[in-house]
Coordinates of C-alpha atoms and ligand atoms in Angstrom, one line a residue:
Chain A
M202 CA -26.6 -16.7 -6.6
I203 CA -25.1 -13.8 -4.3
P204 CA -24.0 -11.3 -7.0
A205 CA -19.9 -10.6 -7.4
I206 CA -20.4 -7.0 -6.7
Q207 CA -23.3 -5.0 -5.6
L208 CA -24.1 -1.4 -5.3
E209 CA -27.2 0.3 -3.9
Q210 CA -28.0 4.0 -4.3
V211 CA -24.2 5.2 -4.2
Q212 CA -23.5 8.6 -3.7
K213 CA -19.4 9.9 -3.0
H214 CA -18.9 13.4 -2.7
F215 CA -15.9 15.4 -2.6
G216 CA -16.4 18.2 -0.7
G217 CA -19.0 19.7 -2.9
L218 CA -18.1 17.7 -6.0
A219 CA -20.5 14.8 -6.7
A220 CA -18.1 12.1 -8.2
L221 CA -21.0 9.2 -7.9
K222 CA -24.6 10.7 -7.9
G223 CA -26.6 7.1 -6.7
V224 CA -25.1 4.5 -8.4
D225 CA -27.0 1.2 -8.5
L226 CA -25.1 -1.7 -10.0
T227 CA -25.2 -5.3 -10.1
I228 CA -22.2 -7.5 -11.8
E229 CA -23.0 -11.9 -11.2
Q230 CA -20.4 -14.2 -10.7
G231 CA -18.5 -15.3 -14.0
E232 CA -18.9 -11.8 -15.6
F233 CA -16.2 -10.5 -17.4
F234 CA -17.8 -6.6 -17.2
A235 CA -16.4 -3.3 -18.4
L236 CA -17.0 0.1 -16.7
L237 CA -16.0 2.6 -19.3
G238 CA -16.4 6.9 -19.3
P239 CA -14.6 9.4 -20.0
N240 CA -12.2 11.0 -17.6
G241 CA -13.7 11.8 -14.3
A242 CA -16.6 9.8 -15.1
G243 CA -15.8 8.1 -11.4
K244 CA -14.7 4.7 -12.4
S245 CA -11.7 5.0 -10.2
T246 CA -14.3 6.4 -6.7
L247 CA -16.3 3.5 -7.8
I248 CA -13.5 1.3 -7.3
N249 CA -12.0 2.5 -4.5
L250 CA -14.8 2.5 -2.4
L251 CA -15.7 -1.5 -2.7
A252 CA -11.9 -1.6 -2.0
G253 CA -12.5 0.4 1.0
L254 CA -9.8 2.7 -0.2
L255 CA -13.1 5.6 0.3
K256 CA -16.0 5.4 1.9
P257 CA -19.2 6.3 0.7
T258 CA -21.1 9.5 1.5
S259 CA -24.5 7.0 1.2
G260 CA -25.2 3.6 -0.1
K261 CA -24.6 0.2 0.4
L262 CA -21.5 -1.7 -1.4
S263 CA -20.9 -5.3 -1.3
V264 CA -18.7 -8.0 -2.6
L265 CA -19.8 -11.8 -3.0
G266 CA -22.4 -10.9 -0.7
F267 CA -19.9 -9.1 2.1
D268 CA -20.8 -5.6 3.2
V269 CA -17.4 -3.3 2.4
Q270 CA -17.7 -1.7 5.6
A271 CA -19.3 -4.2 8.2
Q272 CA -17.8 -7.2 6.9
Y273 CA -14.3 -5.5 5.4
A274 CA -12.2 -8.6 6.4
D275 CA -14.3 -10.8 4.1
A276 CA -15.1 -8.6 1.5
R277 CA -11.6 -7.5 0.9
R278 CA -10.2 -11.4 0.9
A279 CA -12.9 -11.8 -1.8
L280 CA -11.2 -8.8 -4.2
G281 CA -7.9 -8.0 -5.8
V282 CA -7.5 -4.5 -7.1
V283 CA -4.9 -3.3 -9.7
P284 CA -5.1 0.5 -8.7
Q285 CA -4.6 2.9 -11.7
E286 CA -1.9 4.4 -10.1
L287 CA 1.4 3.0 -11.2
V288 CA 2.7 2.5 -7.5
F289 CA 5.5 0.2 -6.2
D290 CA 7.7 -0.4 -2.9
P291 CA 11.1 0.6 -3.8
F292 CA 12.5 -1.8 -1.3
F293 CA 11.4 -5.2 -2.6
N294 CA 12.0 -7.4 -5.4
V295 CA 8.8 -8.4 -7.6
R296 CA 9.2 -12.0 -6.0
E297 CA 9.3 -10.8 -2.1
M298 CA 6.2 -8.0 -2.8
L299 CA 4.0 -11.2 -4.2
R300 CA 5.2 -13.2 -1.5
F301 CA 4.0 -10.4 1.1
Q302 CA 1.1 -9.3 -1.1
A303 CA -0.5 -13.2 -0.1
G304 CA 0.9 -12.9 3.4
Y305 CA -1.0 -10.4 4.1
F306 CA -4.4 -12.2 2.9
G307 CA -3.4 -14.8 5.2
R308 CA -2.0 -17.0 2.6
G309 CA 1.5 -18.9 3.6
R310 CA 4.0 -20.8 1.7
E311 CA 1.0 -23.1 0.0
N312 CA 0.3 -19.8 -2.3
D313 CA 4.0 -20.1 -3.4
A314 CA 3.0 -22.1 -6.5
W315 CA 0.6 -19.7 -7.6
V316 CA 2.7 -16.6 -7.2
D317 CA 5.2 -18.5 -9.8
E318 CA 2.5 -19.1 -12.0
I319 CA 1.6 -15.3 -11.9
I320 CA 5.3 -14.4 -12.3
E321 CA 5.6 -16.8 -15.4
C322 CA 2.4 -15.8 -17.1
L323 CA 2.5 -12.0 -16.6
G324 CA 6.2 -12.6 -17.9
L325 CA 8.2 -11.5 -15.3
T326 CA 10.2 -14.7 -14.6
D327 CA 13.4 -12.9 -15.6
K328 CA 12.7 -9.9 -13.6
A329 CA 11.4 -12.5 -10.1
H330 CA 14.4 -11.1 -8.8
T331 CA 14.5 -7.7 -9.5
N332 CA 14.1 -4.5 -7.5
M333 CA 10.6 -2.6 -8.1
R334 CA 12.5 0.5 -8.0
R335 CA 14.5 -0.5 -11.4
L336 CA 11.6 -2.2 -13.7
S337 CA 10.2 -0.6 -16.7
G338 CA 6.9 1.3 -16.9
G339 CA 5.5 -1.5 -18.2
M340 CA 7.4 -4.3 -15.9
K341 CA 6.0 -2.0 -13.5
R342 CA 2.7 -2.1 -14.3
R343 CA 3.0 -5.8 -14.6
A344 CA 3.8 -6.2 -10.8
L345 CA 1.1 -4.3 -10.1
I346 CA -1.5 -6.5 -11.7
A347 CA 0.5 -9.9 -10.4
Q348 CA 0.1 -8.2 -6.8
A349 CA -3.9 -7.8 -7.2
L350 CA -3.8 -11.6 -8.2
A351 CA -1.3 -12.7 -5.2
H352 CA -4.2 -13.8 -3.2
K353 CA -6.2 -15.5 -5.6
P354 CA -9.1 -13.4 -5.3
P355 CA -12.7 -14.5 -7.2
V356 CA -13.5 -10.9 -7.7
I357 CA -10.6 -9.2 -10.2
V358 CA -11.0 -5.5 -10.4
L359 CA -8.3 -3.9 -13.1
D360 CA -8.2 -0.1 -13.1
E361 CA -6.9 0.5 -16.7
P362 CA -4.5 -2.3 -16.6
T363 CA -3.4 -1.3 -19.9
A364 CA -2.4 2.1 -19.8
G365 CA 1.4 2.0 -20.8
V366 CA 1.3 -1.5 -21.6
D367 CA 3.2 -2.9 -24.4
V368 CA 1.1 -4.9 -27.5
E369 CA 3.1 -8.5 -25.8
L370 CA 1.6 -7.7 -22.5
R371 CA -1.8 -6.9 -23.1
Q372 CA -2.1 -10.2 -25.4
M373 CA -0.6 -12.1 -22.6
L374 CA -2.4 -9.9 -19.7
W375 CA -5.9 -10.8 -21.2
E376 CA -4.8 -14.5 -22.5
F377 CA -4.6 -14.6 -18.4
I378 CA -7.6 -12.7 -17.4
K379 CA -9.5 -14.8 -19.8
R380 CA -8.4 -18.0 -18.4
L381 CA -8.8 -16.3 -15.1
N382 CA -12.5 -16.2 -16.1
R383 CA -12.9 -19.5 -17.5
E384 CA -12.0 -20.6 -14.1
G385 CA -14.9 -18.6 -12.5
H386 CA -13.7 -15.4 -11.6
T387 CA -15.3 -12.7 -12.1
I388 CA -13.3 -10.1 -13.8
I389 CA -14.2 -6.0 -14.0
L390 CA -12.3 -3.8 -15.9
T391 CA -12.3 -0.1 -17.1
T392 CA -10.0 0.7 -19.9
H393 CA -10.0 3.8 -22.7
Y394 CA -9.3 1.2 -25.6
L395 CA -12.8 0.5 -26.4
E396 CA -11.7 -2.2 -28.7
E397 CA -10.8 -4.1 -26.2
A398 CA -13.6 -4.1 -23.9
E399 CA -15.4 -5.2 -26.9
T400 CA -14.1 -8.1 -27.6
L401 CA -13.3 -9.3 -23.5
C402 CA -16.6 -8.2 -21.8
S403 CA -19.9 -9.7 -22.3
R404 CA -21.3 -6.8 -20.4
V405 CA -20.3 -2.9 -20.7
A406 CA -21.6 0.3 -17.9
M407 CA -20.9 3.5 -19.5
M408 CA -20.5 6.2 -17.2
K409 CA -21.0 10.1 -17.3
Q410 CA -20.2 12.6 -14.9
G411 CA -20.8 10.0 -11.4
E412 CA -23.9 8.3 -13.5
I413 CA -24.5 4.9 -15.4
V414 CA -25.7 6.4 -18.5
A415 CA -25.9 2.9 -20.4
L416 CA -26.0 -0.7 -19.1
D417 CA -26.3 -3.8 -21.1
S418 CA -24.8 -6.5 -23.0
T419 CA -21.9 -5.6 -25.3
Q420 CA -23.9 -7.1 -28.2
N421 CA -26.8 -4.9 -27.3
L422 CA -25.0 -1.6 -27.2
L423 CA -23.2 -2.6 -30.8
N424 CA -26.7 -3.0 -32.2
R425 CA -28.0 0.3 -31.2
L426 CA -26.4 2.3 -33.9
P427 CA -25.7 1.5 -37.4
G428 CA -22.4 1.0 -38.8
K429 CA -20.0 -1.1 -41.3
N430 CA -18.0 -3.6 -39.7
L431 CA -17.5 -7.0 -40.5
Q432 CA -16.6 -9.4 -37.8
L433 CA -14.9 -12.9 -38.7
K434 CA -13.8 -16.2 -37.4
L435 CA -11.3 -17.2 -39.5
A436 CA -9.5 -21.1 -39.8
D437 CA -6.4 -19.3 -40.8
A438 CA -4.7 -16.0 -40.9
L439 CA -6.8 -13.2 -42.9
P440 CA -4.6 -12.7 -46.1
T441 CA -2.3 -10.1 -46.3
S442 CA -4.4 -8.2 -49.2
L443 CA -7.0 -7.9 -46.2
M444 CA -4.7 -6.6 -43.9
D445 CA -5.5 -3.0 -44.5
L446 CA -9.1 -3.3 -43.4
V447 CA -8.2 -4.8 -40.3
K448 CA -9.4 -2.9 -37.2
F449 CA -8.9 -5.0 -34.7
A450 CA -7.8 -8.4 -34.1
D451 CA -7.6 -10.9 -31.9
G452 CA -6.3 -14.6 -32.6
L453 CA -8.1 -15.6 -35.7
D454 CA -10.7 -13.4 -34.6
Y455 CA -10.8 -10.0 -37.0
T456 CA -13.1 -6.8 -37.2
L457 CA -12.7 -5.3 -40.5
A458 CA -14.0 -1.9 -41.1
L459 CA -15.9 -1.4 -44.3
N460 CA -16.7 1.7 -46.0
E461 CA -19.8 0.2 -47.6
V462 CA -21.6 -3.1 -47.4
A463 CA -21.0 -3.8 -50.9
Q464 CA -17.0 -4.4 -49.8
V465 CA -18.5 -7.6 -48.1
E466 CA -18.1 -9.2 -51.5
F467 CA -14.6 -8.2 -52.2
V468 CA -13.9 -9.6 -48.5
L469 CA -15.2 -13.1 -49.4
T470 CA -13.7 -13.5 -52.6
E471 CA -10.2 -12.6 -51.5
L472 CA -11.0 -15.2 -48.6
R473 CA -11.7 -17.8 -51.3
A474 CA -8.8 -17.2 -53.5
A475 CA -6.8 -17.6 -50.3
N476 CA -8.3 -20.7 -49.6
V477 CA -9.1 -19.4 -45.6
A478 CA -12.5 -20.9 -44.4
V479 CA -14.9 -18.8 -43.0
V480 CA -15.9 -20.0 -39.5
D481 CA -18.5 -17.4 -38.6
M482 CA -19.2 -13.7 -39.9
Q483 CA -21.3 -11.0 -39.0
L484 CA -21.9 -7.5 -40.1
I485 CA -22.0 -5.4 -37.2
E486 CA -23.7 -1.8 -37.2
A487 CA -21.1 -0.3 -35.4
D488 CA -18.1 -0.5 -32.6
L489 CA -18.2 0.2 -29.1
E490 CA -16.4 3.4 -29.7
D491 CA -19.2 4.5 -31.8
V492 CA -22.1 3.8 -29.2
F493 CA -19.5 5.5 -27.0
V494 CA -19.3 8.6 -28.3
N495 CA -22.9 8.7 -29.1
L496 CA -23.6 8.3 -25.4
V497 CA -21.4 10.2 -23.7
G498 CA -19.9 12.3 -26.4
R499 CA -16.2 12.9 -26.9
A500 CA -14.4 13.3 -23.4
Chain B
M186 CA 0.2 -20.0 12.1
M187 CA -3.4 -19.2 12.6
A188 CA -4.2 -17.9 9.4
N189 CA -5.8 -14.3 10.1
L190 CA -2.5 -13.6 12.5
R191 CA -0.3 -14.3 9.4
G192 CA -1.7 -10.7 7.9
P193 CA -0.1 -8.8 10.6
W194 CA 2.8 -10.9 11.1
T195 CA 3.9 -10.4 7.6
L196 CA 3.4 -6.5 7.7
F197 CA 5.9 -6.7 11.1
K198 CA 7.9 -8.6 9.1
K199 CA 8.0 -6.3 6.0
E200 CA 8.5 -3.6 8.2
L201 CA 11.6 -5.2 9.7
L202 CA 13.0 -5.9 6.5
R203 CA 12.4 -2.7 5.4
F204 CA 14.7 -0.8 8.0
W205 CA 17.5 -4.1 8.4
R206 CA 17.6 -4.0 4.0
V207 CA 19.0 -0.3 4.9
S208 CA 20.7 -1.0 8.0
F209 CA 23.6 1.4 7.4
Q210 CA 21.3 4.2 7.9
T211 CA 19.1 2.9 10.2
V212 CA 21.2 1.0 12.4
A213 CA 25.0 1.9 12.2
A214 CA 24.4 5.7 11.3
P215 CA 22.9 6.5 14.9
V216 CA 25.3 4.6 16.4
M217 CA 28.0 6.4 15.3
T218 CA 25.8 9.6 16.0
A219 CA 25.5 8.7 19.6
L220 CA 29.2 7.7 19.5
L221 CA 30.5 11.4 18.3
Y222 CA 28.1 13.1 21.3
L223 CA 29.7 10.8 23.7
L224 CA 33.4 11.5 22.4
V225 CA 32.7 15.1 22.6
F226 CA 30.8 15.7 25.7
S227 CA 32.8 13.3 27.6
H228 CA 35.7 15.2 26.2
V229 CA 34.9 18.7 27.1
L230 CA 32.9 18.1 30.4
E231 CA 35.0 14.7 32.1
G232 CA 36.4 15.4 35.6
R233 CA 34.9 18.9 35.8
V234 CA 31.4 16.9 36.3
Q235 CA 30.0 14.3 38.5
V236 CA 26.3 13.2 38.9
H237 CA 24.7 10.3 41.1
G238 CA 28.5 9.7 41.7
V239 CA 29.6 8.6 39.0
S240 CA 31.7 9.9 36.2
Y241 CA 30.0 12.1 33.4
T242 CA 31.0 9.7 30.8
T243 CA 29.1 7.1 32.4
F244 CA 26.5 9.3 33.4
L245 CA 25.8 10.4 29.7
I246 CA 26.0 6.6 28.6
P247 CA 22.6 5.6 29.2
G248 CA 21.1 8.7 28.6
L249 CA 22.3 8.9 25.2
I250 CA 21.2 4.8 24.3
M251 CA 18.0 5.5 25.1
M252 CA 17.5 8.8 23.5
S253 CA 18.6 7.0 20.5
V254 CA 16.7 4.1 21.2
L255 CA 13.4 6.7 21.5
Q256 CA 14.4 8.7 18.5
N257 CA 15.0 5.2 16.2
A258 CA 11.4 3.7 17.4
F259 CA 9.9 6.8 16.2
A260 CA 11.8 7.7 12.9
N261 CA 10.8 3.7 11.8
S262 CA 7.2 4.4 11.8
S263 CA 6.6 8.0 11.0
S264 CA 9.3 7.5 8.0
S265 CA 7.7 4.0 6.6
L266 CA 4.2 5.6 6.9
I267 CA 5.1 8.8 5.2
Q268 CA 7.4 7.4 2.6
S269 CA 4.6 4.6 1.9
K270 CA 1.9 7.7 1.6
V271 CA 4.1 9.4 -0.7
M272 CA 5.2 6.8 -2.9
G273 CA 1.3 5.9 -3.3
N274 CA 2.3 2.0 -1.9
L275 CA 0.6 2.0 1.2
V276 CA -2.7 0.8 -0.7
F277 CA -1.3 -2.4 -0.6
V278 CA -1.5 -2.7 2.8
L279 CA -4.7 -0.7 3.1
L280 CA -6.7 -3.3 0.1
T281 CA -6.1 -5.8 3.1
P282 CA -7.8 -7.8 6.0
I283 CA -5.2 -6.9 8.1
S284 CA -7.3 -4.6 10.9
Y285 CA -6.6 -1.2 12.0
L286 CA -5.4 -2.8 15.4
Q287 CA -3.3 -5.5 13.8
F288 CA -1.7 -2.8 11.4
F289 CA -1.0 -0.6 14.7
L290 CA 0.7 -3.6 16.3
A291 CA 3.0 -4.5 13.4
F292 CA 4.2 -1.1 13.1
L293 CA 4.4 -0.5 16.7
A294 CA 6.1 -3.8 17.4
A295 CA 8.8 -2.9 14.5
S296 CA 9.8 0.4 15.8
V297 CA 10.2 -1.3 18.9
I298 CA 12.8 -3.9 17.6
R299 CA 14.2 -1.0 15.2
G300 CA 14.7 0.8 18.8
L301 CA 16.0 -1.7 20.9
V302 CA 18.6 -2.9 17.9
V303 CA 19.9 1.0 17.8
G304 CA 20.0 1.0 21.6
L305 CA 21.9 -2.6 21.6
G306 CA 24.4 -1.5 19.1
I307 CA 25.6 1.8 21.2
Y308 CA 25.5 0.0 24.4
L309 CA 27.8 -2.5 22.7
V310 CA 30.2 -0.2 21.2
A311 CA 29.9 2.0 24.6
I312 CA 31.0 -0.7 26.8
L313 CA 34.5 -1.3 24.8
F314 CA 35.7 2.0 26.6
V315 CA 33.7 2.7 29.3
D316 CA 33.0 0.5 32.2
L317 CA 29.3 0.4 32.9
P318 CA 27.4 -0.9 36.2
I319 CA 23.7 -2.4 35.5
T320 CA 21.8 -2.7 38.8
Y321 CA 18.6 -3.9 37.6
P322 CA 18.5 -5.0 34.0
W323 CA 14.8 -5.7 34.3
L324 CA 14.2 -1.9 34.2
I325 CA 16.6 -1.2 31.4
L326 CA 14.2 -3.4 29.5
A327 CA 10.9 -2.2 30.9
F328 CA 11.8 1.4 30.2
A329 CA 13.5 0.2 26.8
I330 CA 10.3 -1.2 25.4
T331 CA 8.0 0.7 26.8
G332 CA 10.0 4.0 25.9
S333 CA 10.0 2.6 22.2
A334 CA 6.3 1.5 22.1
L335 CA 5.8 5.3 23.4
L336 CA 7.7 6.9 20.5
G337 CA 7.0 3.9 18.0
A338 CA 2.7 5.0 18.3
F339 CA 3.7 8.4 17.9
G340 CA 5.6 7.7 14.9
I341 CA 2.6 6.0 13.5
V342 CA 0.6 9.0 14.4
A343 CA 2.9 11.8 13.0
G344 CA 3.6 9.3 9.6
I345 CA -0.9 9.4 9.2
W346 CA -0.9 13.1 9.9
A347 CA 2.0 14.5 7.9
D348 CA 0.9 14.5 4.2
K349 CA 4.8 15.7 3.0
F350 CA 8.7 15.3 3.9
D351 CA 9.3 18.5 5.7
Q352 CA 5.8 18.2 7.7
M353 CA 7.9 15.1 9.1
A354 CA 11.1 17.2 9.6
A355 CA 9.2 19.7 11.4
F356 CA 8.0 16.6 14.1
Q357 CA 11.0 15.7 14.4
N358 CA 13.3 19.1 14.5
F359 CA 10.3 21.1 16.8
I360 CA 9.3 18.2 19.0
I361 CA 11.1 15.5 19.3
M362 CA 14.9 17.0 19.2
P363 CA 14.0 19.7 21.6
L364 CA 11.7 17.2 23.9
S365 CA 14.9 14.5 24.1
F366 CA 17.4 17.3 24.3
L367 CA 15.7 18.7 27.5
S368 CA 14.9 15.4 29.1
G369 CA 18.4 15.6 30.9
V370 CA 20.3 13.2 29.1
F371 CA 23.5 15.4 29.4
Y372 CA 22.6 16.6 32.9
S373 CA 20.6 15.7 36.3
I374 CA 17.6 18.2 36.4
H375 CA 18.4 18.7 40.0
S376 CA 21.2 20.7 38.5
L377 CA 18.8 23.0 36.8
P378 CA 17.1 26.4 38.1
P379 CA 13.4 25.4 40.0
F380 CA 11.3 26.4 37.0
W381 CA 13.2 24.0 34.5
Q382 CA 12.9 21.2 37.0
T383 CA 9.3 22.1 36.8
V384 CA 9.3 22.2 32.9
S385 CA 11.0 19.0 32.9
H386 CA 8.3 17.0 34.5
F387 CA 5.7 17.9 31.7
N388 CA 8.6 16.1 29.5
P389 CA 7.8 12.2 29.3
F390 CA 11.2 11.9 28.1
F391 CA 12.3 12.9 31.0
Y392 CA 10.8 9.6 33.2
M393 CA 12.0 7.4 29.9
I394 CA 15.6 8.8 30.3
D395 CA 15.5 8.7 33.9
G396 CA 14.0 5.6 34.6
F397 CA 15.9 4.0 32.1
R398 CA 19.3 5.3 33.5
Y399 CA 18.1 3.9 37.1
G400 CA 18.0 0.7 35.7
F401 CA 22.0 0.9 35.3
F402 CA 23.0 3.3 38.5
G403 CA 20.5 2.0 41.0
T404 CA 19.5 5.6 41.3
G405 CA 17.8 8.8 39.6
D406 CA 16.4 11.8 39.9
I407 CA 13.0 10.4 40.9
S408 CA 11.5 6.5 41.6
P409 CA 11.5 4.5 38.8
A410 CA 7.7 3.1 40.1
I411 CA 6.4 6.6 39.1
S412 CA 8.6 6.9 35.9
L413 CA 7.2 3.6 34.4
S414 CA 3.5 4.4 35.5
V415 CA 3.8 7.9 34.0
V416 CA 5.6 6.0 30.4
A417 CA 3.4 3.7 30.7
G418 CA 0.6 5.6 31.4
S419 CA 1.7 8.1 28.4
F420 CA 1.5 4.7 25.8
F421 CA -1.7 3.6 26.9
V422 CA -3.2 7.0 26.2
L423 CA -1.3 7.7 23.1
S424 CA -2.2 4.0 21.9
W425 CA -6.0 5.1 22.6
L426 CA -6.0 8.2 20.9
T427 CA -4.0 6.3 17.5
L428 CA -6.4 3.7 17.3
K429 CA -9.3 5.9 17.5
M430 CA -7.7 7.8 14.8
L431 CA -6.8 4.4 12.5
K432 CA -10.3 3.2 13.2
S433 CA -11.9 6.4 11.6
G434 CA -9.7 5.9 8.4
Y435 CA -8.1 9.3 9.1
K436 CA -6.6 10.4 6.3
L437 CA -6.0 7.1 4.8
R438 CA -9.4 6.2 3.6
G439 CA -11.3 9.1 2.6
Ligands
LIG719 N1 -9.7 12.2 -3.5 C1 -10.4 13.2 -4.3 N2 -10.4 15.0 -4.1 C2 -11.5 15.1 -4.7 N3 -11.4 14.6 -5.6 C3 -11.7 13.7 -6.2 C4 -11.1 12.9 -6.0 N4 -10.4 11.4 -6.4 C5 -11.5 11.9 -7.5 N5 -11.8 13.4 -7.7 C6 -13.1 13.5 -8.7 O1 -13.8 12.6 -8.8 C7 -14.1 12.5 -10.1 C8 -13.9 10.9 -10.7 O2 -13.1 10.6 -10.7 P1 -12.4 9.4 -10.8 O3 -10.8 9.0 -10.5 O4 -13.3 8.4 -10.2 O5 -12.9 9.5 -12.7 P2 -12.2 8.4 -13.4 O6 -13.7 7.9 -14.4 O7 -11.8 7.0 -12.6 O8 -11.1 9.1 -14.5 P3 -9.7 8.6 -15.2 O9 -10.4 7.7 -16.7 O10 -9.2 9.4 -15.6 O11 -9.2 7.3 -14.3 C9 -13.6 13.6 -10.7 O12 -13.9 14.9 -11.1 C10 -12.2 13.7 -9.8 O13 -11.3 15.1 -10.0
LIG720 MG1 -9.6 6.0 -13.1

């Protein structure tokens, strides 16, 4: 199968600064992929090269097999990018912007149902006729995400989509993005919230100073370090007595932080007492943040 | 419509809506300014000066219309681009499959429309007060379109080159304003000393104004065929340079 994204020996220099130092990366279609790294690692540079907003100093990039320069029209049609900066056009309202954006990609009225669906799924229904200028920061971020999806691109790149966004939208956004992934869209995201990457993404690249320092499945990366995290998939909600231990929760999936392995006994006792069945359980050695700090160091 | 033309068509429509939404500033204000010029200059000079055998006020109107057409065509593309660049929302267009040629044509066409709308506005108000002959309507249209296209293209260059609003203001104040004021809007260049007549011939605005006025009065400082060739030639040269610049990604794709 043609990879969703392919980079071969991609270098990008800004004057004397090497922002990318010969990056090789292949992301398959249908993956949910995280690009992690401290500020200035080169994540956005990589994304902007894919989007054609920057030109590589050397190397080749392609989206669904289309060279981002030689076949830019096909490459860009295949790609939806949520930029990191919160940009907007103050002249128009949300729905107008989405229709324009779809129109730029050659989509017409037949696309309106999809635009309405995005508006609904991102919780923008009330704001569909509000001028972009008058949206709150988080609402602007939603609109920005919606714009990237307006032409229903097979490959979706989100550059820190959850920066400055409330819990409700995060959940809403990830539900929607997970659905798109199930329907076959390839998802690539950058985030500084490592739990997000850990629960959502099946594969992770960690970048540091323009290079990829780790590229592996999330699971393999997590197995690299010793640690004490208990991952639970429950049939019912977690009893309140265990809430203090929660490190991360997504629906009925919980990650509990344990001080020592012996605490597993206590957790199981509490669950039994509350009559909550355990669907799945795993003692995880460490979380992505530990791996990240280990590989990349504190930013 | 063919799907691959819908992109540039959408961009064109968006650019039209952008100025139409604020038509008080982008259409009504320039019409008002032109009428103020008309009021002041005609009051001061009417009766003292006759040009090409018509009264000064009548002479003045076509030049004022054309000057506004040109300034507004320039303002449309340049201000849209500089605003989108400063706001950062130009990426929404840069992320799309719209080609550099389509990008150019969409901004150009919107500039031409803005110029024509402002020009028509001034014309409609002016003829309420002054009798204005129309000798060659197609010449009037030809000059209005090529002239606003030339200035629209110039606005694209300026909008892409400028990084800040004050650089754009410098463009307006030090290039567009002097060229339009020294083009014979307010006088026939035959009333100038020979040296300044020669200088005027290097000003493309002179040909646009004179040719446009020729369409109304059937007479001018220079043959309209020459004027139209100069304006169309300048347009093609400038468009070629603009397209080269857009293709290279200068200031847009680093
Ligand atoms: N247009 C530019 N001109 C000059 N230098 C740039 C430009 N864009 C990025 N850089 C530099 O390139 C390096 C990589 O930046 P990039 O934005 O890709 O980092 P990032 O990984 O996205 O960081 P963050 O997590 O802060 O978003 C940084 O040192 C940055 O200063
Ligand atoms: Mg970034």
